[in-house]
Structure formats: structure tokens, C-alpha cells
XYZ file of C-alpha atoms in Angstrom:
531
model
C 68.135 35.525 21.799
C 68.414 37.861 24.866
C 66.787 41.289 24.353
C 69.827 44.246 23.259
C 71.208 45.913 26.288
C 70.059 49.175 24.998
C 68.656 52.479 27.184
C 66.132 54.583 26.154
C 68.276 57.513 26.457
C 70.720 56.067 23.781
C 69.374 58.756 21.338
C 68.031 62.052 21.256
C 65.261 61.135 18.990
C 64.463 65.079 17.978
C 68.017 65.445 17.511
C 68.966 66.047 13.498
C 65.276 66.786 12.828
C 64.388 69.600 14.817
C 63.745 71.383 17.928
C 61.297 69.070 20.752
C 58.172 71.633 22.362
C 58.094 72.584 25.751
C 57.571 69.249 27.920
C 53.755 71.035 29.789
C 51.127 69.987 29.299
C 48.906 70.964 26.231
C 45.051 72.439 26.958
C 42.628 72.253 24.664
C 43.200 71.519 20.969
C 46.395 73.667 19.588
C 46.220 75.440 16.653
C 50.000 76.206 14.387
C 49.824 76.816 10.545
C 52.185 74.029 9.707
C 54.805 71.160 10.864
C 56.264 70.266 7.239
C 59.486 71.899 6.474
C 58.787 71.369 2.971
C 57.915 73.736 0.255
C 54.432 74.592 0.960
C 53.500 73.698 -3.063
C 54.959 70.492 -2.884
C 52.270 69.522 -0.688
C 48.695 68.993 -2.626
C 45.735 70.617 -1.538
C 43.138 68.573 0.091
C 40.666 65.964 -1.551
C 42.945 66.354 -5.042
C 44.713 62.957 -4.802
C 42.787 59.638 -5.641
C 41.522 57.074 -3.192
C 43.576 53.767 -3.390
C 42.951 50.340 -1.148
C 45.962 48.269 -0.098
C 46.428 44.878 -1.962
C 45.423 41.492 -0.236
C 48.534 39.381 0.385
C 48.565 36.076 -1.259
C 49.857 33.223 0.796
C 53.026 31.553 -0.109
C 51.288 27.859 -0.103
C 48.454 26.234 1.939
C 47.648 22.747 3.510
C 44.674 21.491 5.099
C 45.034 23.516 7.983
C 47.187 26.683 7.989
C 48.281 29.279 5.220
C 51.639 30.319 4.756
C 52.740 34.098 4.168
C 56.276 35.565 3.612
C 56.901 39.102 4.538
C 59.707 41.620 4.116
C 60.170 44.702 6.161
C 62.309 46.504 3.852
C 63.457 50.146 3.075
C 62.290 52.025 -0.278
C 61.260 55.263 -1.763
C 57.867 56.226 -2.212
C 55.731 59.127 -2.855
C 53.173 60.141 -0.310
C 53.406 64.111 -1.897
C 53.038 63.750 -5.817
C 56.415 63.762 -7.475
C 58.254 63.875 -3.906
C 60.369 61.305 -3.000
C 60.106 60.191 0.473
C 62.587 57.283 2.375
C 59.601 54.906 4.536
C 59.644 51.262 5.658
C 57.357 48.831 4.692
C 55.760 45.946 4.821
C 56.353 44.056 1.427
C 57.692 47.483 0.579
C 54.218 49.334 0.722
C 52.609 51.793 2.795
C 50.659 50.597 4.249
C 51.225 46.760 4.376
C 49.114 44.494 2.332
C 45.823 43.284 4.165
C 45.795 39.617 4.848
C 42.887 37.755 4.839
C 42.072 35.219 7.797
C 39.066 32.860 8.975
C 38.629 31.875 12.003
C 39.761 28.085 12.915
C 41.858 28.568 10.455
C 45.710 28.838 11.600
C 48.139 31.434 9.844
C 51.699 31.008 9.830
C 53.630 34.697 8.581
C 57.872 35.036 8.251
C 58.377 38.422 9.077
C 61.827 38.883 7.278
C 63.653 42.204 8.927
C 65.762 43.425 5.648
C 65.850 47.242 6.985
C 69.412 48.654 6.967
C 71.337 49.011 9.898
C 70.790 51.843 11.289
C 67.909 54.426 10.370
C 68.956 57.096 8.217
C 68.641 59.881 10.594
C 68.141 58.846 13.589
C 71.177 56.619 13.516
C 69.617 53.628 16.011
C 69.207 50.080 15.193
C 66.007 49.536 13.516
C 65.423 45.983 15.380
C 61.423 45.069 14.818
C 59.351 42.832 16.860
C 55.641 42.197 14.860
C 52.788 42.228 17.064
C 49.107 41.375 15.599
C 46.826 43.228 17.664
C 43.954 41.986 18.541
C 45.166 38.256 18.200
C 45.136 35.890 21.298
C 48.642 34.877 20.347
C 50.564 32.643 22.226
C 53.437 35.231 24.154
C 56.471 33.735 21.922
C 54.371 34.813 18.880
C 52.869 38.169 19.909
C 55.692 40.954 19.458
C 57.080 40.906 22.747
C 58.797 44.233 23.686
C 62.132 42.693 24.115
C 61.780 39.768 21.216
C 63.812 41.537 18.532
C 64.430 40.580 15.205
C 67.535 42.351 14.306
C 68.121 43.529 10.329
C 69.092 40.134 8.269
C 67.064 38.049 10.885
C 63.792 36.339 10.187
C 61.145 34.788 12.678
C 57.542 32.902 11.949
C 54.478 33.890 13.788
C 52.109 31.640 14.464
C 48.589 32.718 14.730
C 45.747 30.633 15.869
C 42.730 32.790 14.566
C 40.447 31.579 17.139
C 38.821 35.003 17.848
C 35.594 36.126 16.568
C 35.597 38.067 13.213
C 36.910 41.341 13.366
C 39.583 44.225 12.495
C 42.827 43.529 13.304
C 46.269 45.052 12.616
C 50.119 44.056 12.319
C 52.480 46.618 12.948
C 56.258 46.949 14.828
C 56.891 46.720 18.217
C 60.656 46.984 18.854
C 61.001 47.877 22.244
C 62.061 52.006 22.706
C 61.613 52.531 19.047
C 58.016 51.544 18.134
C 57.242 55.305 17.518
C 59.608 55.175 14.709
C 59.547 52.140 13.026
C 55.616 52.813 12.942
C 55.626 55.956 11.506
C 58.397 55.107 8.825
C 55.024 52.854 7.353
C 55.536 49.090 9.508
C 51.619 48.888 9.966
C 49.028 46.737 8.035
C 45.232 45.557 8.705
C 44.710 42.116 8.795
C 40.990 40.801 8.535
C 39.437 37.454 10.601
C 36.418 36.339 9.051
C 33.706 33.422 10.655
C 30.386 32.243 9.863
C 28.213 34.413 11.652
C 29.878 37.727 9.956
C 29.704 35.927 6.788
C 25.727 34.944 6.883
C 25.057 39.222 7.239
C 24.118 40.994 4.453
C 26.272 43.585 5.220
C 28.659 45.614 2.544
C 31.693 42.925 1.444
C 33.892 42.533 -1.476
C 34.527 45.764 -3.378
C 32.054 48.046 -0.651
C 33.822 46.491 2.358
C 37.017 49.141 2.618
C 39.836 49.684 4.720
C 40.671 53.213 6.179
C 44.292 53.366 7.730
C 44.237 56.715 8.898
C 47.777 58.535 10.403
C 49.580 61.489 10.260
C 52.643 62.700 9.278
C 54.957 65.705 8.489
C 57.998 66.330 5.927
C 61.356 67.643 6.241
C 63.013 70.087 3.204
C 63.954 66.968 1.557
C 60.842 65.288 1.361
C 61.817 63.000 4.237
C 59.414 62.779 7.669
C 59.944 64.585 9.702
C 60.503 63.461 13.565
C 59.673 65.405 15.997
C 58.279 64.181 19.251
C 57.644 66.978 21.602
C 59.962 65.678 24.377
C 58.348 62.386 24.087
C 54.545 63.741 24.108
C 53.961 62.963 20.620
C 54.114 63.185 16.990
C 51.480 65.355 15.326
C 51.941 65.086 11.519
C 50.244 68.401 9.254
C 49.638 66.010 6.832
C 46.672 63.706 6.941
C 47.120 60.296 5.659
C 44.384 57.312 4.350
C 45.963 54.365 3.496
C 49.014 55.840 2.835
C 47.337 58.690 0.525
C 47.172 62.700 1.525
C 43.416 63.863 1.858
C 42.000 61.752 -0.958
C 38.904 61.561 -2.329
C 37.009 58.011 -2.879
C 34.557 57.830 -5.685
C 31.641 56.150 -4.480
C 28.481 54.346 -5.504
C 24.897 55.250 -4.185
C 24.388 52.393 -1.899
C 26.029 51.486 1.672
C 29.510 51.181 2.067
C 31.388 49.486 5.290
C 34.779 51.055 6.365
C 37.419 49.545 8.586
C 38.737 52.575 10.200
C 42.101 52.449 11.957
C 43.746 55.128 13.623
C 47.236 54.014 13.192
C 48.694 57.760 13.818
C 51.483 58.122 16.543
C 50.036 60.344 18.712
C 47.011 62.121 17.388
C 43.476 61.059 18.260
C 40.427 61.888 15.422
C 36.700 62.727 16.397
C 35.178 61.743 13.102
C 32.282 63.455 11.621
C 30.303 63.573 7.841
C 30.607 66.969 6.849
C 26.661 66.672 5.912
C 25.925 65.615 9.643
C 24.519 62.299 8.087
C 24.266 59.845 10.970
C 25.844 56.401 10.035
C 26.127 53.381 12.146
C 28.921 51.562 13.844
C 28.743 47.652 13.185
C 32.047 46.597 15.263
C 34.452 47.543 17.248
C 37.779 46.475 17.973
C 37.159 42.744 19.125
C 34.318 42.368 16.228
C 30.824 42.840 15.972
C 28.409 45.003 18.096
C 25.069 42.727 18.865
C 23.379 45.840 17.699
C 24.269 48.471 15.438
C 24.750 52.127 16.989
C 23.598 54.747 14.690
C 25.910 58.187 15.610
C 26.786 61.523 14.107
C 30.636 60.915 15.322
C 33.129 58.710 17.027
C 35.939 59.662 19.101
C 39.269 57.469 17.447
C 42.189 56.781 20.032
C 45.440 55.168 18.399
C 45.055 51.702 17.829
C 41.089 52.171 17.888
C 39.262 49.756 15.076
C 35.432 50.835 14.775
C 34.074 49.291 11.660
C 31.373 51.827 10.456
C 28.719 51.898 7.636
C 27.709 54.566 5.337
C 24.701 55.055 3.494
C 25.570 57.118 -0.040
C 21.896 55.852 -1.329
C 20.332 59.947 -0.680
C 23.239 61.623 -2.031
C 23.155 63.422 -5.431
C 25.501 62.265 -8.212
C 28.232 64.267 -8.315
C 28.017 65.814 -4.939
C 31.149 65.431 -2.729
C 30.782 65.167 1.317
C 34.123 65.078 3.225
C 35.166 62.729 6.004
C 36.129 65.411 8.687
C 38.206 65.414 11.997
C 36.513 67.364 14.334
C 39.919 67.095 17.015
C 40.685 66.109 20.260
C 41.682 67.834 23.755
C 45.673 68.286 23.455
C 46.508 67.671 20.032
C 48.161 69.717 18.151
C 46.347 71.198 15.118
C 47.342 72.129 11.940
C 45.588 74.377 8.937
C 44.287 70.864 7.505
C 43.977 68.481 9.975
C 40.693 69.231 10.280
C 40.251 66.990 7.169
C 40.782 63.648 6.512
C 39.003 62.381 2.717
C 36.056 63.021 0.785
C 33.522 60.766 -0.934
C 32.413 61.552 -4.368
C 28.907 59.778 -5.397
C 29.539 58.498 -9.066
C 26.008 57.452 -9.418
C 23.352 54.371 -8.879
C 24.917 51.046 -7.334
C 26.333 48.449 -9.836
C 25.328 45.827 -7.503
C 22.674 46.184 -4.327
C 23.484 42.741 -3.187
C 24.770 43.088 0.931
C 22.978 46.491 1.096
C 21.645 45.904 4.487
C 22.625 46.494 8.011
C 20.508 44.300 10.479
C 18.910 45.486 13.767
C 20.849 42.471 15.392
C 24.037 41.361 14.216
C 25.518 38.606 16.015
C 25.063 36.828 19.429
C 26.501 38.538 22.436
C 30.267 38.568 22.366
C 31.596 36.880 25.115
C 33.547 39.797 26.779
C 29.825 41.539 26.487
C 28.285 38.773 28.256
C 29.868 39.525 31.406
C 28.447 40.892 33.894
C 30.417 43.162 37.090
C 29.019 40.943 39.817
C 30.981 37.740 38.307
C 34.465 39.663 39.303
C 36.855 38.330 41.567
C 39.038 40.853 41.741
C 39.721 44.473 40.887
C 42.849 46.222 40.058
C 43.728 50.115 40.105
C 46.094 50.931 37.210
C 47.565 55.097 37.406
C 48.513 56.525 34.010
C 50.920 59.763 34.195
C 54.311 61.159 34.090
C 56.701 60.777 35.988
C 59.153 62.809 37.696
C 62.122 61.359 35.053
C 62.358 63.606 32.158
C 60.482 62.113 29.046
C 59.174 58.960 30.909
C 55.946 57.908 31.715
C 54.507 55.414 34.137
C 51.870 52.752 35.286
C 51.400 52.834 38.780
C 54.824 54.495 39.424
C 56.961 51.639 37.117
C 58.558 51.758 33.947
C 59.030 49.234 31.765
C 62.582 49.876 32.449
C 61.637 48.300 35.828
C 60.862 45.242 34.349
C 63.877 44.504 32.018
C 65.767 45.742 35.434
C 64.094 42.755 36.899
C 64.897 40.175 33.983
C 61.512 40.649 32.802
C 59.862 39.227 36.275
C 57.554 41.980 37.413
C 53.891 42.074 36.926
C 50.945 44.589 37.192
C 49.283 41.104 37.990
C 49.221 38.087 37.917
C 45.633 36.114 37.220
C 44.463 32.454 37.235
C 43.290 31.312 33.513
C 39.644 31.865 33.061
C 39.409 34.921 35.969
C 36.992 37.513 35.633
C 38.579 40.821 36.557
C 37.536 44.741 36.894
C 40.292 47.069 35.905
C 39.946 50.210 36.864
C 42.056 52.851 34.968
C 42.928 56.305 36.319
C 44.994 59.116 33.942
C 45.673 61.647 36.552
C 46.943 64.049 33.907
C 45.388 67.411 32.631
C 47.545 67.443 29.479
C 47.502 63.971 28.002
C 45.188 61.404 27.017
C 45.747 57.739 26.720
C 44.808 55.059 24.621
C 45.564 51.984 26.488
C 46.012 48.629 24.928
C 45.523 45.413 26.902
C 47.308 42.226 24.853
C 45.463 39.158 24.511
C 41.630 40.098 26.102
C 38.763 41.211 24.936
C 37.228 43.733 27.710
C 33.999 45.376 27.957
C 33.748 49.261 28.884
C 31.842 49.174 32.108
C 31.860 52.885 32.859
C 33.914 56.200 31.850
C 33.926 58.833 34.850
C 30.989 56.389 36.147
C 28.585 57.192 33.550
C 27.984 54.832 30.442
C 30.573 54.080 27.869
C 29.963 56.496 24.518
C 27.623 54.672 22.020
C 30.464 53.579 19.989
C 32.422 51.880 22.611
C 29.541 49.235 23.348
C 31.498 46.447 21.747
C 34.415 44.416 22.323
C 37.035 46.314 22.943
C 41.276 45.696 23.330
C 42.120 49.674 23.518
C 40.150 52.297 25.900
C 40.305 55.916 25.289
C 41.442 57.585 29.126
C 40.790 60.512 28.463
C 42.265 63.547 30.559
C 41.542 63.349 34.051
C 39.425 60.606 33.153
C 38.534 57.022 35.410
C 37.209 54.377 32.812
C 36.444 50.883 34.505
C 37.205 47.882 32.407
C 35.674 44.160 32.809
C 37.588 40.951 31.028
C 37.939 37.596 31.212
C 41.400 35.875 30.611
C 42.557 33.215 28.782
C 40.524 29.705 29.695
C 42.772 26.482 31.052
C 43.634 25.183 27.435
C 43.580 29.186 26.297
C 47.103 30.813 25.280
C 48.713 31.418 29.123
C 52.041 33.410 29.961
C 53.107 37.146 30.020
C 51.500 39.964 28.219
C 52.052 43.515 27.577
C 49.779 46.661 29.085
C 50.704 49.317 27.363
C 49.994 53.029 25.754
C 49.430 53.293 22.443
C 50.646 57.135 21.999
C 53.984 55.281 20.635
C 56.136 57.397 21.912
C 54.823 57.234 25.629
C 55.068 53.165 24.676
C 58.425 53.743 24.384
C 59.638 56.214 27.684
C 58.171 53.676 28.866
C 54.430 53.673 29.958
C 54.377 50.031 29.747
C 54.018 46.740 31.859
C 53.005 43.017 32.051
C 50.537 41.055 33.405
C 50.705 36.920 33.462
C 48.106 34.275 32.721
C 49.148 31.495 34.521
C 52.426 30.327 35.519
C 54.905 30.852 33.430
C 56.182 28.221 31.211
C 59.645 28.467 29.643
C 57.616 26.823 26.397
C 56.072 30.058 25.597
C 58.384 32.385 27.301
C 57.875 35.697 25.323
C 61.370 35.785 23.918
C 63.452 32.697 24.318
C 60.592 29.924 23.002
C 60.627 31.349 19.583
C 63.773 33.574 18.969
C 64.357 35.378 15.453
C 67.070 33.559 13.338
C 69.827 34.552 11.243
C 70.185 31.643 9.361
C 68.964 30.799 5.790
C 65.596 29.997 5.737
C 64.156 27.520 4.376
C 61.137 26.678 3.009
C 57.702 27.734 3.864
């Protein structure tokens, strides 16, 4: 199926919803009272809702070798604000989507069944998805090409090899020019590889192993979101979100705890901080586990970011509360509570001190860590900024409208499987930073302004933080000769810059029609059968 001949001008996104800000450039962190149009008492004061944890998916059926899921993207009414109704989208009809469960060697198979309606309710476009698991080496037919669109009533399977190392991992939407959207309406889940080497640690797991899906969002007079993306800047929410909850509070035991955090906001970056100043350390990052744990007072989260962290609750008083707090960014825009995110409220002693432990090595050197500058064969200069269009950003000058122009033909590069590589990524802007996402690699962060990556980036990483004005260097290895080959999105992760249009491709290989990224595997509208 051929990719709709759409433009990204074929809506006013702003339009019904509101007024778009001034298209300049933001600096330093903005400060406004509020974004929701919403009675201010329908929305509840901070740290007064409870804590809840998505539900693991169960798979439709397994054989010897791959688990089956069945997923529905589908429309229904929820309440983020107690006893407000709010329209959202979501996976299996939550908010966020139900975790599923992976180990590595292990191959998944998941139907993503598009039952949204036909057009969004106020927006009025075509809500067509395209599901990309980041973090996955997918093959390119399975890894939510911008351009492979399910359309609603269509169905495709994914198939996903789980060869990576253990790690955090997330599914969300990637429907090319309306990502922004379909994310924030609630298409985003974590999904969790595990392996042996994660599994022999004695770190937290089962009920002290948590997800955090942290995002933001705001709420119209009718307890709808809100959509307003500052000419295509970004959407900054007034209303913190964990796991689909408003500022809640988590009642914890005194022992360690280990959170997958995910900043799966639009637009808004977190510096995260214990309101006690207790340092805790950070056990993985987005491509899995550190060799060494990095004890920190705070981490800087860019969209798309996964740092898996763990807190020690062992010293704190039952009954005392300590809040989860964001401490902001350069050039977001702030709101009275965004400074807060959830609180933790020690119940008492630990029920069970089994996995209580975080050791002072946890797992041999990742292979993107084991790389060293000097075994590059090339390096590649990639320009992050705006360009002179109205609303549309650019890599190096291009658009991803310059690549559908060319029938999906040009590339930022093109690299033989198994080629070590130095990227070196410039964001010339004052007013912006970026969170860029490379698909299919691992990459370790050589440098940022040519001094050391921060502590917490000393991992595997498949998103960098480019921070304004800001030159980060970037060393990766690509796919090996029996590896996943083909074409694979660069991209931004503030979604709305991902969608006007800060996006391009880079190709493994040659290409083979086999796994081209949206003809090998096209969504179907016919009934489907069987799992």
C-alpha cells in the first residue's frame, strides 16, 4: 500500500483549539499560570490521586518459538481529572498501553488492529497509525515506517526479533505528519526485553520493578486535550502525567525500588530530582544496562529518553512523603505545577528484601560501549534547525518532504553492514533543543560540546539530548551481514518537529524490495484470521 498523498499543510493543527505562540525562539525556562481551559477545580491538586501501574498484556497463544499478541488502537472515554470525562486513544483502550513482556531470543509477533474513527474529533484529519517499537532492531517492513500507514479498519503484524540486550523499550504511533497527535491522544506503551545476564542481578523485580510513563498534557472547557502546538514548537501540557495519572503519589516500602522512567511527553524535557536531594543510581539506559551503576542527584530526560533508575526508601521514616520533582529545562514552557511530577509515601518495613541490591558491576560491556573512536571509518555532520519555511524544520537543509518528493530514495547515508561510524550532531539553534532518535543502533555518547557525556548518558543509548547550541558526537556500529539491513528513520523526537518534518533516512545495505519499509509488509483490510 503506497503511503497517502497527503501535505503537511493539510490542517491547521491549532485551528479549533486555540491560538499557536509567537514562532521565536523561547530563552530560558517560561513561566505562565496555566494552559488548561478547564475549570481550575476540576483539576486535583498535586500528589492527591493514587499511584496505578499499567497491566501486562497476555499473549493471544504461544509455540515453541514466538508469542502472539492482539492489539486494538481504539477510541474511548477516560478520566485523567477525577469525574472528568476526557475523549483519548489507546492501546487496548488504556492509557497508557499495557506493558508487554519480552526475552530475548525469543520472537514476538503483535496485530496492531487500527479501529480509531475516521477522522479525529477536532482536528478533523485521518488518524492513519504506523507502530514503531523503539529501541527494537526491527527489520524496516516491521519498524513503523513514516509512510507505512495502517488506515482505520486495517490491521498489520509486527514481527519482532528480540535479539537486543535487556532493556526499556516502548511502542507508540508513528503516522507520518501526525505522530504529535496520535501520541498525545494516549498511542504509547513500554514494552520490557529481558535476558540472562539482567535476570542473574539481584536487582529490584516483580512488584519493586515499576514503570514511570511520564507526559504532559492540558484540557479544553470540555474536559477534552487540548492542542496547541506553538506554531509547530511544541506541546507543553500544565498537567503532569505518570502512567496516565495527574501528580500521584506511590505508597512505598522501605527497601530499593527500580523505576523505568520514560519521558513520553510531546515536547517537554524533565530534569529529575528527589525533593530530599537523596542521590540514587542509574542502572540502564536506553539500550539496557550500564556496566556500572552511576550514583546522581538528577538526570536530564529528553523525549523518548529511557534511564532505568533505583531508589533506596530503606532511611526514610514511615509515613514521610518525598516528591519526585522536575527541576525544568532551557525553553520549555512552565506552568504553576510542572515543577512536580509524583510523590512516594514510605508505608513501612519491606515485605520482602529479596533483590535488594544494586551491584558495583552489572553486566559485561555493551557492545555499542565497547567501541572505541579510532575503529571509525567514517564521520558524518548532521545540522539540526529551522528552516526558512514556516513551521518546518530540517536536517542538513532537507525535509522529509524531500524524501517522499524523491519516492522515498534519499539518504543522510548510506553505510556498509557492520561499519563503525562517528556522527557528529550540530543544533545551531538558541531556542530549541532536540532529542534525536537514531532507528535500529545502539550508539555510544562520545562527547557533548567536547567534554564528557553527563554521568547518566554513559550507557547505550538510541536518543541524544542536543541541547541548544549544543555539538554532541555520537559513535555506532550498524547492523552485521546477517543483521536486519535496509532504510531507517533519523528523526526528532519533539513530535511535532517529527512531523514539519525534521526527519530523514539512512540505509544499511542495499536495498532489498523484501524488506522495503512499506511495500514488504503492507497493513490489510481484510478479515483476519487467526493468530
Amino acid at each position: 500500500m503506497s503511503a497517502p498523498a497527503v501535505s503537511r499543510r493539510d490542517l491547521l493543527k491549532i485551528g479549533a483549539l486555540g491560538a499557536a505562540a509567537l514562532a521565536i525562539p523561547w530563552q530560558g525556562v517560561l513561566s505562565a499560570k496555566s494552559a488548561s481551559r478547564i475549570a481550575s477545580n476540576k483539576i486535583p491538586r498535586p500528589y492527591t490521586v493514587p499511584f496505578a501501574v499499567p497491566p501486562v498484556l497476555r499473549a493471544v497463544r504461544s509455540d515453541a518459538t514466538t508469542d502472539y499478541y492482539r492489539v486494538v488502537q481504539r477510541p474511548f472515554v477516560g478520566q485523567i481529572l477525577p469525574g472528568v470525562q476526557t475523549p483519548l486513544w489507546g492501546y487496548e483502550g488504556m492509557v497508557p498501553g499495557p506493558t508487554i513482556k519480552a526475552t530475548r531470543g525469543r520472537r514476538t509477533i503483535v496485530r496492531q488492529v487500527n479501529a480509531l474513527p475516521a477522522v479525529h474529533p477536532t482536528l478533523g484529519y485521518t488518524p492513519w497509525t504506523s507502530t514503531h517499537l523503539h529501541g527494537m532492531p526491527s527489520e524496516p517492513q516491521y519498524d513503523g515506517y513514516a509512510g507505512d500507514n495502517s488506515m482505520p479498519g486495517q490491521w498489520k503484524d509486527y514481527v519482532y526479533p528480540n535479539s537486543c540486550e535487556a532493556r526499556t523499550l516502548w511502542y507508540h504511533d508513528h503516522g507520518v505528519h501526525h505522530t504529535a497527535e496520535n501520541v498525545y491522544m494516549g498511542l504509547a506503551g513500554q514494552y520490557h526485553v529481558s535476558d540472562p545476564v539482567e535476570a542473574a542481578l539481584p536487582i529490584p523485580r516483580g512488584a519493586y520493578d515499576v514503570p514511570l510513563t511520564i507526559g504532559d498534557v492540558a484540557f479544553a472547557e470540555n474536559g477534552s486535550l487540548l492542542w496547541d502546538d506553538n506554531s509547530h514548537s511544541g506541546v507543553y501540557g500544565d498537567v503532569i502525567l505518570v502512567n496516565g495519572r495527574p501528580w500521584p503519589t506511590m505508597r512505598v516500602e522501605q527497601r530499593k525500588y527500580r523505576f523505568r522512567i520514560l519521558n513520553a511527553s510531546i515536547a517537554r524535557g524533565y530534569r529529575l530530582r528527589l525533593s530530599n536531594g537523596q542521590p540514587f543510581q542509574v542502572i540502564a539506559t536506553d539500550g539496557g544496562l550500564m556496566s556500572a551503576p552511576q550514583t546522581v542527584t538528577q538526570i536530564t530526560v529528553g523525549m523518548a529518553e529511557r534511564y532505568e533508575i533505583v531508589v533506596d526508601f530503606a532511611a526514610i521514616t514511615a509515613g514521610q512523603k518525598i516528591q519526585l520533582v522536575n527541576l525544568g529545562v532551557n525553553n520549555a514552557v512552565d506552568y504553576d505545577h510542572t515543577g512536580k511530577v509524583m510523590q512516594f509515601e514510605v508505608s513501612g518495613p519491606a515485605t520482602d528484601t529479596r533483590n535488594n541490591s544494586v551491584p558495583a558491576t552489572l553486566a559485561p560491556p555493551h557492545p555499542a560501549m565497547a567501541l572505541t573512536a579510532g575503529m571509525s571509518t567514517a564521520t558524518r555532520r548532521m545540522r539540526l534547525e529551522r528552516t526558512g519555511e514556516p513551521g518546518l524544520w530540517s536536517i542538513n537543509g532537507k525535509t522529509w518532504k524531500d524524501v517522499e518528493d524523491g519516492e522515498y530514495e534519499p539518504l543522510f547515508a548510506r553505510v556498509d553492514p557492520g561499519a563503525v561510524e562517528i556522527w557528529e550532531v550540530e543544533n545551531r539553534s538558541g531556542g530549541w533543543f532536540h532529542p534525536l532518535h537514531i532507528h535500529l543502533v545502539d550508539f555510544q555518547v562520545l562527547s557533548r560540546n567536547g567534554r564528557p557525556p553527563r554521568p547518566e548518558e554513559r550507557g547505550p543509548k538510541d536518543v541524544v539530548y542536543v541541547g541548544e547550541n549544543e555539538t554532541v558526537r555520537l559513535l555506532m556500529r550498524f547492523s552485521s551481514p546477517d543483521g536486519p539491513h535496509g532504510r531507517y528513520m533519523v528523526h526528532c523526537h519533539n513530535l511535532s518537529h517529527e512531523d514539519h518534518d525534521m526527519m530523514t533516512q539512512f540505509q544499511v545495505g542495499a536495498h532489498d524490495p523484501d524488506c522495503d519499509p512499506i511495500h514488504a509488509a503492507p497493513p490489510s483490510s481484510a478479515p483476519e484470521p487467526a493468530l
